[in-house]
CSV table of C-alpha atoms and ligand atoms in Angstrom, one decimal:
chain,number,residue,atom,x,y,z
A,1018,MET,CA,53.5,-132.2,52.2
A,1019,HIS,CA,49.6,-132.2,51.1
A,1020,SER,CA,46.9,-134.1,52.9
A,1021,HIS,CA,43.7,-135.2,50.9
A,1022,ASN,CA,40.7,-134.4,53.0
A,1023,LEU,CA,37.8,-136.4,51.7
A,1024,PRO,CA,38.9,-140.3,52.8
A,1025,TYR,CA,38.6,-142.6,50.6
A,1026,ASP,CA,36.8,-145.7,51.5
A,1027,CYS,CA,39.3,-148.1,51.0
A,1028,ILE,CA,43.1,-147.5,49.9
A,1029,ILE,CA,44.6,-150.4,48.0
A,1030,ILE,CA,48.6,-150.4,48.7
A,1031,GLY,CA,50.5,-152.8,45.8
A,1032,ALA,CA,49.1,-153.7,42.2
A,1033,GLY,CA,50.1,-157.2,42.2
A,1034,PRO,CA,46.9,-160.0,41.6
A,1035,GLY,CA,45.2,-159.5,44.9
A,1036,GLY,CA,45.5,-155.2,45.0
A,1037,LEU,CA,43.7,-155.4,41.4
A,1038,GLN,CA,41.3,-157.7,41.9
A,1039,ALA,CA,40.6,-156.3,45.5
A,1040,ALA,CA,40.3,-153.1,43.4
A,1041,ILE,CA,37.7,-154.3,40.8
A,1042,HIS,CA,35.2,-155.7,43.6
A,1043,LEU,CA,35.4,-152.4,45.1
A,1044,ALA,CA,34.7,-150.2,41.9
A,1045,ARG,CA,32.0,-152.7,40.9
A,1046,TYR,CA,30.1,-151.4,44.2
A,1047,ASN,CA,30.9,-147.5,43.5
A,1048,ARG,CA,33.4,-147.3,46.1
A,1049,ARG,CA,35.9,-144.3,46.1
A,1050,VAL,CA,38.8,-146.4,45.9
A,1051,LEU,CA,42.7,-145.5,45.8
A,1052,LEU,CA,44.9,-148.1,44.7
A,1053,LEU,CA,48.7,-146.2,45.4
A,1054,ASP,CA,51.9,-148.5,43.3
A,1055,ARG,CA,55.5,-148.1,42.8
A,1056,GLY,CA,55.5,-150.3,39.9
A,1057,GLY,CA,57.6,-153.3,39.1
A,1058,GLY,CA,56.6,-156.5,41.7
A,1059,ARG,CA,57.0,-160.2,41.9
A,1060,THR,CA,54.0,-160.6,39.2
A,1061,ARG,CA,55.4,-159.0,36.5
A,1062,HIS,CA,59.1,-160.7,36.7
A,1063,ALA,CA,57.2,-163.7,35.8
A,1064,SER,CA,57.9,-164.5,32.7
A,1065,GLU,CA,55.0,-167.2,32.1
A,1066,LEU,CA,51.8,-168.1,34.1
A,1067,GLU,CA,50.7,-171.6,33.2
A,1068,ASN,CA,48.8,-172.2,36.3
A,1069,TYR,CA,46.1,-169.1,36.6
A,1070,LEU,CA,42.4,-170.4,35.7
A,1071,GLY,CA,41.5,-169.4,32.1
A,1072,HIS,CA,45.0,-168.2,30.7
A,1073,GLU,CA,46.4,-171.5,29.3
A,1074,ARG,CA,50.2,-169.8,29.2
A,1075,ILE,CA,50.1,-165.8,30.2
A,1076,SER,CA,52.8,-163.4,31.2
A,1077,GLY,CA,52.8,-161.8,34.5
A,1078,ARG,CA,53.1,-158.2,33.1
A,1079,ARG,CA,50.2,-158.8,30.9
A,1080,LEU,CA,48.2,-160.6,33.0
A,1081,ILE,CA,49.2,-157.7,35.3
A,1082,ASP,CA,48.9,-154.7,32.3
A,1083,ILE,CA,44.9,-156.3,31.7
A,1084,GLY,CA,44.1,-156.1,35.5
A,1085,LEU,CA,45.2,-151.9,35.2
A,1086,ALA,CA,42.8,-151.6,32.7
A,1087,GLN,CA,39.9,-153.1,33.6
A,1088,VAL,CA,40.7,-151.3,37.3
A,1089,ARG,CA,40.9,-147.9,35.5
A,1090,HIS,CA,37.6,-149.2,33.0
A,1091,PHE,CA,35.8,-148.9,36.5
A,1092,GLY,CA,37.1,-145.4,37.0
A,1093,VAL,CA,39.4,-146.0,39.9
A,1094,SER,CA,42.0,-143.9,41.0
A,1095,ILE,CA,45.6,-144.7,40.3
A,1096,LYS,CA,48.9,-143.2,41.9
A,1097,LYS,CA,52.4,-144.2,41.1
A,1098,THR,CA,54.1,-143.6,44.3
A,1099,VAL,CA,55.9,-145.3,47.4
A,1100,VAL,CA,53.9,-146.2,50.0
A,1101,ARG,CA,56.5,-144.2,52.9
A,1102,LYS,CA,54.3,-145.0,56.2
A,1103,LEU,CA,50.6,-146.2,57.7
A,1104,GLY,CA,49.5,-145.1,60.8
A,1105,LYS,CA,45.6,-145.1,62.4
A,1106,SER,CA,43.7,-142.7,64.5
A,1107,ALA,CA,40.8,-142.1,65.3
A,1108,GLY,CA,39.1,-145.1,63.1
A,1109,LEU,CA,40.7,-143.4,60.3
A,1110,PHE,CA,43.8,-145.0,58.4
A,1111,SER,CA,46.4,-142.7,56.9
A,1112,VAL,CA,48.9,-143.9,54.2
A,1113,ARG,CA,51.8,-141.1,53.2
A,1114,CYS,CA,53.6,-141.3,50.4
A,1115,LYS,CA,55.9,-138.1,50.0
A,1116,PRO,CA,54.8,-135.3,49.0
A,1117,ASP,CA,51.2,-137.0,49.7
A,1118,VAL,CA,49.3,-138.0,52.8
A,1119,TYR,CA,45.6,-140.0,51.8
A,1120,THR,CA,42.7,-141.4,54.4
A,1121,ALA,CA,40.2,-144.0,54.2
A,1122,PRO,CA,38.3,-146.3,56.8
A,1123,TYR,CA,39.7,-149.5,55.4
A,1124,VAL,CA,43.1,-150.6,53.6
A,1125,ILE,CA,45.0,-153.6,51.8
A,1126,ALA,CA,48.2,-153.7,52.1
A,1127,SER,CA,49.4,-156.4,49.0
A,1128,SER,CA,52.6,-155.5,48.3
A,1129,GLY,CA,54.3,-158.4,48.5
A,1130,ALA,CA,57.8,-159.6,48.7
A,1131,GLY,CA,61.2,-160.7,46.6
A,1132,GLU,CA,63.4,-162.9,46.3
A,1133,SER,CA,67.1,-162.6,48.8
A,1134,LEU,CA,69.3,-164.4,46.0
A,1135,PRO,CA,73.3,-163.9,45.9
A,1136,GLN,CA,74.7,-161.6,43.2
A,1137,ILE,CA,74.7,-163.8,40.6
A,1138,LYS,CA,76.6,-162.9,37.3
A,1139,ASN,CA,73.7,-163.7,34.6
A,1140,LEU,CA,70.9,-163.8,36.7
A,1141,SER,CA,68.3,-161.1,34.5
A,1142,ARG,CA,69.2,-163.6,31.6
A,1143,PHE,CA,67.9,-166.7,32.6
A,1144,PHE,CA,66.2,-165.2,35.5
A,1145,SER,CA,61.9,-166.8,35.4
A,1146,LYS,CA,64.1,-168.9,32.8
A,1147,SER,CA,65.7,-171.3,33.6
A,1148,PHE,CA,66.6,-169.9,37.1
A,1149,TYR,CA,63.6,-170.5,39.5
A,1150,THR,CA,62.7,-169.5,43.0
A,1151,CYS,CA,59.1,-170.9,43.7
A,1152,VAL,CA,58.5,-174.8,43.1
A,1153,ASP,CA,54.2,-174.3,42.8
A,1154,CYS,CA,54.9,-171.7,40.5
A,1155,ASP,CA,57.9,-173.3,38.3
A,1156,GLY,CA,58.8,-177.0,39.8
A,1157,PHE,CA,57.3,-178.6,36.4
A,1158,ARG,CA,59.4,-176.5,33.9
A,1159,THR,CA,62.6,-178.4,35.4
A,1160,THR,CA,60.6,-181.8,34.4
A,1161,GLY,CA,63.6,-184.4,33.9
A,1162,LYS,CA,66.3,-181.9,33.3
A,1163,GLN,CA,69.7,-181.7,34.6
A,1164,LEU,CA,68.8,-180.1,37.9
A,1165,LEU,CA,70.9,-177.1,40.2
A,1166,LEU,CA,69.1,-176.7,43.4
A,1167,MET,CA,71.4,-174.3,46.1
A,1168,GLY,CA,70.3,-172.6,48.4
A,1169,ASN,CA,71.5,-171.6,52.4
A,1170,SER,CA,69.0,-174.2,54.8
A,1171,MET,CA,67.6,-177.4,55.5
A,1172,HIS,CA,64.9,-175.8,53.8
A,1173,ALA,CA,67.2,-176.4,50.0
A,1174,VAL,CA,67.6,-179.9,51.5
A,1175,ARG,CA,64.1,-181.1,52.0
A,1176,LEU,CA,63.0,-179.5,48.6
A,1177,ALA,CA,66.2,-181.8,47.0
A,1178,PHE,CA,64.3,-184.2,47.7
A,1179,ALA,CA,61.0,-183.3,46.8
A,1180,MET,CA,62.4,-182.6,42.9
A,1181,ARG,CA,63.4,-185.9,43.1
A,1182,GLN,CA,60.5,-186.9,43.5
A,1183,MET,CA,58.3,-184.8,41.2
A,1184,TYR,CA,60.2,-184.0,38.1
A,1185,THR,CA,63.6,-185.6,37.6
A,1186,LYS,CA,66.0,-188.0,39.0
A,1187,ASP,CA,69.0,-185.9,37.7
A,1188,VAL,CA,70.0,-183.5,41.2
A,1189,THR,CA,72.6,-182.0,42.7
A,1190,LEU,CA,71.8,-179.7,45.9
A,1191,LEU,CA,74.5,-177.0,46.3
A,1192,ALA,CA,75.2,-176.2,49.7
A,1193,CYS,CA,75.9,-172.4,49.7
A,1194,GLY,CA,77.3,-171.6,53.5
A,1195,TYR,CA,75.5,-174.1,55.0
A,1196,ARG,CA,76.8,-178.1,56.3
A,1197,VAL,CA,73.9,-180.4,55.5
A,1198,PRO,CA,74.1,-183.0,58.6
A,1199,ASP,CA,76.4,-186.3,58.1
A,1200,ASP,CA,73.3,-188.5,58.1
A,1201,VAL,CA,71.2,-186.4,55.6
A,1202,ALA,CA,74.4,-186.2,53.6
A,1203,GLN,CA,73.9,-190.7,53.7
A,1204,LEU,CA,70.3,-190.0,52.6
A,1205,LEU,CA,71.1,-188.0,49.9
A,1206,ARG,CA,73.6,-190.4,48.3
A,1207,GLU,CA,70.8,-193.0,49.1
A,1208,ASP,CA,68.3,-191.5,47.1
A,1209,SER,CA,71.0,-189.8,44.6
A,1210,ILE,CA,71.4,-186.5,44.9
A,1211,THR,CA,75.1,-185.0,44.4
A,1212,LEU,CA,75.9,-182.6,47.4
A,1213,ARG,CA,77.9,-179.9,46.6
A,1214,THR,CA,78.8,-177.4,48.7
A,1215,GLY,CA,80.3,-173.8,47.4
A,1216,GLU,CA,78.8,-170.4,46.3
A,1217,PRO,CA,77.0,-169.4,42.9
A,1218,ALA,CA,79.0,-166.5,41.0
A,1219,GLU,CA,77.9,-166.6,37.0
A,1220,LEU,CA,75.4,-168.7,35.2
A,1221,LEU,CA,76.5,-170.0,32.1
A,1222,GLY,CA,75.2,-169.7,28.6
A,1223,ARG,CA,73.8,-168.0,26.2
A,1224,GLU,CA,70.5,-169.0,25.1
A,1225,TYR,CA,70.2,-171.8,27.0
A,1226,LEU,CA,71.4,-172.6,30.5
A,1227,ASN,CA,74.5,-174.9,30.5
A,1228,GLY,CA,75.8,-174.3,34.1
A,1229,VAL,CA,76.8,-172.1,37.1
A,1230,ARG,CA,80.5,-171.2,38.0
A,1231,LEU,CA,81.0,-171.6,41.6
A,1232,LYS,CA,83.3,-168.8,43.4
A,1233,ASP,CA,85.8,-171.2,43.3
A,1234,GLY,CA,86.0,-171.5,39.4
A,1235,THR,CA,84.7,-174.9,39.4
A,1236,MET,CA,81.4,-175.7,37.2
A,1237,ILE,CA,79.0,-177.1,37.9
A,1238,ALA,CA,76.6,-178.7,34.1
A,1239,CYS,CA,72.9,-178.0,34.3
A,1240,GLN,CA,70.1,-177.3,32.6
A,1241,ALA,CA,67.8,-175.2,35.2
A,1242,VAL,CA,68.3,-174.0,39.1
A,1243,MET,CA,65.8,-174.1,41.8
A,1244,ALA,CA,67.0,-171.7,44.3
A,1245,SER,CA,66.1,-170.9,47.9
A,1246,PHE,CA,67.4,-168.0,49.8
A,1247,GLY,CA,64.5,-166.8,51.6
A,1248,MET,CA,62.1,-163.4,50.9
A,1249,ARG,CA,62.3,-160.6,52.8
A,1250,LEU,CA,58.5,-158.3,52.8
A,1251,HIS,CA,57.5,-155.3,50.9
A,1252,ASP,CA,56.8,-154.0,54.6
A,1253,SER,CA,58.8,-151.4,55.3
A,1254,TYR,CA,55.7,-148.8,55.8
A,1255,LEU,CA,54.0,-151.3,57.9
A,1256,SER,CA,56.4,-151.2,61.1
A,1257,GLY,CA,55.4,-149.4,63.7
A,1258,LEU,CA,51.7,-151.2,64.0
A,1259,GLU,CA,51.5,-154.2,66.3
A,1260,LEU,CA,50.1,-156.6,64.2
A,1261,GLN,CA,50.5,-160.4,64.7
A,1262,ARG,CA,52.8,-162.4,62.8
A,1263,ASP,CA,53.5,-165.8,62.1
A,1264,GLN,CA,55.8,-167.9,65.0
A,1265,ASP,CA,59.0,-166.9,63.1
A,1266,GLY,CA,57.8,-162.9,63.4
A,1267,PHE,CA,57.8,-162.9,59.6
A,1268,LYS,CA,54.4,-162.9,57.4
A,1269,ILE,CA,51.2,-161.4,58.5
A,1270,LEU,CA,48.8,-163.6,60.5
A,1271,VAL,CA,45.1,-162.4,59.0
A,1272,ASN,CA,41.3,-164.1,59.3
A,1273,ALA,CA,39.0,-165.8,57.2
A,1274,ASP,CA,38.3,-162.6,55.6
A,1275,ASN,CA,41.8,-161.4,55.3
A,1276,GLU,CA,41.9,-159.1,58.0
A,1277,SER,CA,44.4,-158.1,60.0
A,1278,SER,CA,45.0,-158.0,63.9
A,1279,LEU,CA,44.5,-154.3,63.4
A,1280,ASP,CA,41.1,-153.3,62.9
A,1281,GLY,CA,40.1,-152.3,59.3
A,1282,LEU,CA,43.3,-153.8,57.9
A,1283,TYR,CA,43.6,-156.2,55.2
A,1284,VAL,CA,46.6,-157.8,53.9
A,1285,LEU,CA,46.9,-160.5,51.0
A,1286,GLY,CA,49.5,-162.1,49.0
A,1287,ALA,CA,52.6,-162.8,49.8
A,1288,LEU,CA,53.3,-160.3,53.3
A,1289,ARG,CA,50.1,-162.6,54.5
A,1290,GLN,CA,50.6,-166.1,55.9
A,1291,GLY,CA,49.7,-169.4,53.4
A,1292,HIS,CA,50.4,-170.2,49.9
A,1293,SER,CA,51.3,-167.2,47.8
A,1294,GLN,CA,50.4,-167.7,44.0
A,1295,ALA,CA,48.7,-165.1,41.6
A,1296,ILE,CA,45.1,-166.9,42.1
A,1297,ILE,CA,45.2,-167.3,45.4
A,1298,ALA,CA,46.4,-163.9,45.7
A,1299,ALA,CA,43.0,-162.7,43.0
A,1300,GLY,CA,40.8,-164.4,45.6
A,1301,GLN,CA,41.7,-163.0,48.8
A,1302,GLY,CA,41.6,-159.3,47.0
A,1303,ALA,CA,37.8,-160.6,45.6
A,1304,THR,CA,37.2,-161.8,49.9
A,1305,ALA,CA,38.7,-158.6,51.6
A,1306,ALA,CA,37.0,-156.0,49.7
A,1307,ILE,CA,33.4,-158.2,49.3
A,1308,ASP,CA,33.8,-158.5,53.8
A,1309,ILE,CA,35.0,-154.3,53.4
A,1310,ASN,CA,32.3,-153.6,51.4
A,1311,ARG,CA,29.5,-155.4,53.8
A,1312,ARG,CA,31.5,-153.3,56.4
A,1313,LEU,CA,30.6,-150.0,54.9
A,1314,LEU,CA,27.1,-150.9,54.7
A,1315,ASP,CA,26.9,-151.7,58.3
A,1316,LEU,CA,25.6,-155.0,56.6
B,1403,FAD,C1,59.3,-165.2,38.9
B,1403,FAD,C2,58.3,-165.8,39.4
B,1403,FAD,C3,57.6,-166.5,38.8
B,1403,FAD,C4,56.1,-166.6,39.7
B,1403,FAD,N1,55.6,-167.7,38.9
B,1403,FAD,C5,53.3,-168.0,39.3
B,1403,FAD,C6,53.0,-168.6,38.6
B,1403,FAD,O1,53.9,-169.3,37.3
B,1403,FAD,N2,51.6,-169.0,38.9
B,1403,FAD,C7,51.8,-168.3,39.7
B,1403,FAD,O2,50.9,-168.6,40.5
B,1403,FAD,N3,52.2,-167.4,41.0
B,1403,FAD,C8,53.4,-167.1,40.1
B,1403,FAD,N4,54.8,-166.2,40.8
B,1403,FAD,C9,54.2,-165.5,42.2
B,1403,FAD,C10,53.2,-164.1,42.0
B,1403,FAD,O3,53.7,-163.8,41.2
B,1403,FAD,C11,52.7,-164.1,43.1
B,1403,FAD,O4,53.3,-165.0,44.1
B,1403,FAD,C12,51.7,-163.7,43.5
B,1403,FAD,O5,51.2,-163.1,42.3
B,1403,FAD,C13,51.5,-162.1,45.1
B,1403,FAD,O6,52.0,-162.1,44.7
B,1403,FAD,P1,51.7,-160.0,45.1
B,1403,FAD,O7,50.2,-160.0,44.8
B,1403,FAD,O8,51.4,-160.5,47.0
B,1403,FAD,O9,53.0,-159.2,44.9
B,1403,FAD,P2,53.3,-158.5,43.8
B,1403,FAD,O10,53.2,-159.1,42.3
B,1403,FAD,O11,54.8,-158.5,44.2
B,1403,FAD,O12,52.8,-157.1,43.6
B,1403,FAD,C14,53.2,-156.1,44.7
B,1403,FAD,C15,53.2,-154.8,44.3
B,1403,FAD,O13,52.4,-153.8,45.7
B,1403,FAD,C16,54.4,-152.7,44.8
B,1403,FAD,N5,55.1,-152.1,46.6
B,1403,FAD,C17,55.6,-152.7,46.6
B,1403,FAD,N6,56.3,-152.0,48.1
B,1403,FAD,C18,55.1,-151.3,48.1
B,1403,FAD,C19,54.9,-150.0,48.1
B,1403,FAD,N7,55.8,-149.5,49.5
B,1403,FAD,N8,54.2,-148.7,47.5
B,1403,FAD,C20,53.7,-149.1,46.8
B,1403,FAD,N9,53.8,-150.0,46.1
B,1403,FAD,C21,54.2,-151.1,46.7
B,1403,FAD,C22,55.2,-153.3,43.8
B,1403,FAD,O14,55.6,-152.6,42.9
B,1403,FAD,C23,54.0,-154.2,43.1
B,1403,FAD,O15,53.7,-153.5,42.2
B,1403,FAD,C24,56.0,-166.0,40.5
B,1403,FAD,C25,56.7,-164.9,40.5
B,1403,FAD,C26,57.7,-164.8,40.7
B,1403,FAD,C27,58.5,-164.0,41.3
């Protein structure tokens, strides 16, 4: 294992919009910044963002590639690696990624989250094109479409009512391994939302989605899917650190500058509580960087 003795001012874990924006701000204070990223990530999977100021339409991949070029331009060190463990002792963080250990007084965790989705054939063909997982991101694209909402909790039921109110009158709810209470089923009927039960097996169609086949062989016709099966945080390297989380013990709580309950550890994007959108994560990154720089100046 190689220990890099000269500490950085700040180490950023994850090159999503939050981590990249923080890196740009810190580098423009001439700080020594190390950006560690394993590649991939949620933002790269977004085929098209239409709600990011300054871009009428941009793919997530392009947004991240532009951000990486900006970060390189300002001299940030970028390493492609997986962060395995974060520790802290004597006021200094140690960031472990085989075979290296890097140290800094400040760390920004912006490693995001991923969808928990059932195994569905042809998912990659339609993911982010007509199979969606985020209403704030892609709900608008379902406007006027024949929509299948699938999920495994009451959250999916609430989403079905919301989608009908905002985007389309043609909503079918597929409850997967979840029994919708009778009184709620009655409300769904009154709102003309068709209720089905079962497990999705395959998305049907070549260029355009035209339906979903269930494991029992039945088909449901649809032009768009909104899925709600929850998320997994990319936070295993934070295990062992006593961080305050929300009431479900899930998302990490932060203050107005995005600092967690552990002094010097800032948390952005999908890892922290609050709404997760690219432009929001970028704003959080800028805020965290400005705060870290003030502390480095001892102001
Ligand atoms: C299909 C889809 C469509 C979307 N559409 C929109 C949209 O239209 N508008 C919008 O605002 N938002 C959209 N989003 C959401 C948006 O991409 C994210 O919510 C937002 O950018 C915040 O992401 P993040 O920075 O938390 O994480 P990410 O963008 O996921 O970045 C995290 C980075 O950390 C890296 N990483 C993870 N673990 C480690 C580790 N242990 N070591 C090193 N690196 C690690 C990942 O590889 C990744 O590069 C969409 C998301 C998806 C999936």
